Amino acid sequence: DGGITQSPKYLFRKEGQNVTLSCEQNLNHDAMYWYRQDPGQGLRLIYYSQIVNDFQKGDIAEGYSVSREKKESFPLTVTSAQKNPTAFYLCASNPLGGDTQYFGPGTRLTVL
Amino acid sequence: AQSVTQPDIHITVSEGASLELRCNYSYGATPYLFWYVQSPGQGLQLLLKYFSGDTLVQGIKGFEAEFKRSQSSFNLRKPSVHWSDAAEYFCAVGHNNAGNMLTFGGGTRLMVKP
């Protein structure tokens, strides 16, 4: 089955710790995205990547970092600099030139 | 800058009743418009999209949406709601037909009364 996998589904961390969220896709898509979702605020773009070894900041990149070493993987690190990291994080992808983003199931991060 | 407004945060309808979810956008060029649905704790699923052509677009699960340029709107409709339609619905506008750089509205949570 082709799709986007995000793991884990739930993640708990202590304040001040960095944490990395996984996103893997086997759709052979070129572009990948990370969004943050908070109640009543819709989805906000954190980072995106259109090609391996290249990525750009989205609207709320502060306190986050990403890498794109492989086409199928786009991990997101939530650093201790992110002031309010508790949220639902969604990964998405689309083929370059494609018209629709496809979403993973999400990871809910809770920082205690 | 582009923006999307979904004026209704919550909507409750009775099962079998008709539904209309509102979406207004602000975008300088011809917009590419999407409606996604999200079940609790899940990712987003595409319901339908508009790029050009016929302003009434059909989607999955019996949903349709109508693009009205004069009103900058892309409202989602369904003639008869089922209990399984209870979810959160997001309208989004894209920069171009590559689906890149989507800007989402705040979402509308739909509840269905039996």
Coordinates of C-alpha atoms in Angstrom, one line a residue:
Chain A
D1 CA 0.0 0.0 0.0
G2 CA 1.3 3.4 -1.0
G3 CA 1.0 6.2 1.6
I4 CA 2.5 8.4 4.2
T5 CA 3.6 7.1 7.5
Q6 CA 4.1 9.2 10.6
S7 CA 5.4 7.8 13.8
P8 CA 4.7 7.7 16.6
K9 CA 1.1 8.6 16.8
Y10 CA 1.5 10.0 20.3
L11 CA 4.7 11.5 21.7
F12 CA 5.4 12.8 25.1
R13 CA 8.5 14.8 26.0
K14 CA 9.8 16.9 28.9
E15 CA 10.2 20.6 28.5
G16 CA 13.7 21.5 27.2
Q17 CA 14.2 18.3 25.2
N18 CA 14.5 18.1 21.5
V19 CA 12.3 15.6 19.8
T20 CA 12.2 14.3 16.2
L21 CA 9.0 13.4 14.4
S22 CA 9.2 10.9 11.6
C23 CA 7.6 11.2 8.2
E24 CA 8.1 8.6 5.5
Q25 CA 6.3 8.2 2.1
N26 CA 6.5 5.5 -0.5
L27 CA 4.5 7.4 -3.1
N28 CA 7.7 8.6 -4.9
H29 CA 6.6 12.2 -4.3
D30 CA 9.2 14.9 -4.7
A31 CA 7.7 17.6 -2.4
M32 CA 7.1 17.1 1.3
Y33 CA 5.6 19.4 3.9
W34 CA 5.2 19.8 7.7
Y35 CA 2.2 21.5 9.2
R36 CA 1.2 22.3 12.7
Q37 CA -2.4 22.2 13.8
D38 CA -3.8 23.9 16.8
P39 CA -7.5 24.0 17.7
G40 CA -9.4 26.7 15.8
Q41 CA -6.3 27.8 13.8
G42 CA -6.3 25.4 10.9
L43 CA -3.0 24.2 9.6
R44 CA 0.1 26.3 9.5
L45 CA 3.1 25.5 7.3
I46 CA 6.4 24.9 9.2
Y47 CA 8.8 23.7 6.5
Y48 CA 8.6 22.3 3.0
S49 CA 11.0 20.6 0.6
Q50 CA 10.6 20.2 -3.1
I51 CA 13.8 18.2 -3.7
V52 CA 16.3 16.1 -1.8
N53 CA 18.9 18.2 0.2
D54 CA 16.8 21.4 -0.2
F55 CA 14.1 22.8 2.0
Q56 CA 12.5 26.2 2.8
K57 CA 10.9 27.8 5.8
G58 CA 7.2 28.1 6.0
D59 CA 5.2 30.6 8.1
I60 CA 6.2 29.3 11.5
A61 CA 9.6 27.8 11.2
E62 CA 11.1 29.2 14.4
G63 CA 12.1 26.5 16.9
Y64 CA 11.9 23.8 14.3
S65 CA 14.5 22.1 12.0
V66 CA 14.2 19.6 9.2
S67 CA 16.4 17.5 6.9
R68 CA 15.8 15.9 3.5
E69 CA 18.6 13.4 2.9
K70 CA 16.3 10.9 1.1
K71 CA 13.4 11.5 -1.2
E72 CA 11.1 9.3 1.0
S73 CA 11.9 10.8 4.3
F74 CA 11.4 14.3 5.8
P75 CA 11.9 14.3 9.6
L76 CA 11.0 17.3 11.7
T77 CA 12.9 18.2 14.9
V78 CA 11.1 20.2 17.5
T79 CA 13.8 22.0 19.4
S80 CA 13.8 23.4 22.9
A81 CA 13.6 26.9 21.3
Q82 CA 10.0 26.2 20.3
K83 CA 8.1 28.1 23.0
N84 CA 4.8 26.2 22.7
P85 CA 5.5 22.8 21.0
T86 CA 2.4 20.9 22.2
A87 CA 0.3 20.4 19.0
F88 CA -0.8 18.0 16.3
Y89 CA 1.8 17.7 13.5
L90 CA 0.9 16.7 10.0
C91 CA 3.2 15.7 7.2
A92 CA 2.1 15.9 3.6
S93 CA 3.5 15.2 0.1
N94 CA 2.8 15.7 -3.5
P95 CA 4.6 14.9 -6.8
L96 CA 6.3 17.9 -8.4
G97 CA 3.8 19.4 -10.7
G98 CA 1.0 17.5 -9.0
D99 CA -2.1 19.3 -7.9
T100 CA -3.0 17.7 -4.6
Q101 CA -1.2 17.3 -1.3
Y102 CA -1.7 13.9 0.5
F103 CA -1.5 13.8 4.2
G104 CA -0.2 11.4 6.8
P105 CA -2.2 10.4 9.9
G106 CA -0.4 12.9 12.2
T107 CA 1.6 12.9 15.4
R108 CA 0.3 14.4 18.6
L109 CA 3.1 15.9 20.6
T110 CA 2.6 16.7 24.2
V111 CA 5.4 18.5 26.1
L112 CA 5.1 18.2 29.9
Chain B
A1 CA -1.1 37.6 0.8
Q2 CA -3.6 34.9 0.3
S3 CA -6.0 34.0 3.1
V4 CA -9.0 31.8 3.8
T5 CA -11.9 32.4 6.1
Q6 CA -14.3 29.8 7.3
P7 CA -16.8 31.9 9.3
D8 CA -18.5 29.0 11.1
I9 CA -16.4 27.3 13.7
H10 CA -19.1 24.8 14.7
I11 CA -22.2 23.7 12.8
T12 CA -24.8 21.2 14.0
V13 CA -27.3 19.6 11.6
S14 CA -29.8 16.8 11.8
E15 CA -29.1 13.6 10.0
G16 CA -30.8 13.8 6.6
A17 CA -30.7 17.6 6.5
S18 CA -28.8 19.6 3.9
L19 CA -25.5 21.1 4.6
E20 CA -23.6 24.2 3.5
L21 CA -20.1 25.1 4.8
R22 CA -18.9 28.5 3.9
C23 CA -15.4 29.4 2.7
N24 CA -14.2 32.8 1.6
Y25 CA -10.8 33.4 0.2
S26 CA -8.5 36.3 -0.7
Y27 CA -6.1 35.7 -3.6
G28 CA -4.8 38.0 -6.3
A29 CA -4.8 35.6 -9.2
T30 CA -7.1 32.7 -10.2
P31 CA -7.3 30.6 -7.1
Y32 CA -6.8 26.9 -6.8
L33 CA -9.3 25.7 -4.1
F34 CA -9.6 22.6 -2.1
W35 CA -11.8 21.1 0.6
Y36 CA -10.4 18.6 3.0
V37 CA -12.1 16.5 5.7
Q38 CA -10.4 15.4 9.0
S39 CA -11.8 12.8 11.3
P40 CA -10.7 13.1 15.0
G41 CA -7.1 12.4 15.5
Q42 CA -6.5 11.6 11.8
G43 CA -4.9 13.2 8.8
L44 CA -6.7 15.1 6.1
Q45 CA -8.5 13.6 3.2
L46 CA -9.2 15.5 0.0
L47 CA -13.0 15.9 -0.8
L48 CA -12.7 17.9 -3.9
K49 CA -10.8 20.6 -5.8
Y50 CA -11.3 23.4 -8.2
F51 CA -8.7 24.7 -10.7
S52 CA -10.7 25.9 -13.7
G53 CA -13.7 25.2 -15.9
D54 CA -17.1 24.3 -14.5
T55 CA -17.6 26.2 -11.3
L56 CA -19.6 23.4 -9.7
V57 CA -17.3 20.6 -8.8
Q58 CA -18.3 17.2 -7.5
G59 CA -16.3 15.3 -4.9
I60 CA -16.3 12.1 -2.9
K61 CA -18.9 11.1 -0.4
G62 CA -21.7 13.1 -2.2
F63 CA -20.1 16.5 -1.6
E64 CA -20.0 19.3 -4.1
A65 CA -18.7 22.9 -4.0
E66 CA -19.4 25.9 -6.1
F67 CA -16.8 28.5 -7.0
K68 CA -18.2 32.1 -7.1
R69 CA -15.6 34.5 -8.2
S70 CA -17.8 37.6 -7.6
Q71 CA -18.2 36.6 -4.0
S72 CA -14.7 35.1 -3.5
S73 CA -16.4 32.0 -2.1
F74 CA -16.1 28.3 -2.5
N75 CA -18.9 26.8 -0.3
L76 CA -19.2 23.1 0.3
R77 CA -22.6 21.5 0.1
K78 CA -24.3 18.1 0.7
P79 CA -28.0 17.5 0.1
S80 CA -28.4 14.9 2.9
V81 CA -26.0 14.6 5.8
H82 CA -25.1 11.2 7.3
W83 CA -23.9 10.6 10.8
S84 CA -20.6 9.5 9.4
D85 CA -20.1 13.0 8.0
A86 CA -19.3 14.4 11.5
A87 CA -15.8 15.7 11.2
E88 CA -13.8 18.9 10.8
Y89 CA -13.7 20.4 7.3
F90 CA -11.0 22.6 6.0
C91 CA -11.0 24.9 3.0
A92 CA -7.6 25.8 1.4
V93 CA -6.3 27.9 -1.4
G94 CA -3.2 27.0 -3.3
H95 CA -0.6 29.2 -5.1
N96 CA -0.8 27.1 -8.3
N97 CA -2.0 23.9 -9.7
A98 CA 1.0 22.1 -8.2
G99 CA -0.8 22.1 -4.9
N100 CA 2.2 23.8 -3.3
M101 CA 2.0 26.3 -0.4
L102 CA -1.6 25.7 0.6
T103 CA -3.1 28.3 2.9
F104 CA -5.8 26.8 5.1
G105 CA -8.9 28.2 6.8
G106 CA -9.4 27.7 10.5
G107 CA -11.8 24.8 9.9
T108 CA -15.5 24.1 10.6
R109 CA -16.4 21.3 13.0
L110 CA -19.6 19.5 11.9
M111 CA -21.8 17.7 14.4
V112 CA -24.7 15.5 13.2
K113 CA -27.7 15.0 15.4
P114 CA -29.6 11.7 15.1

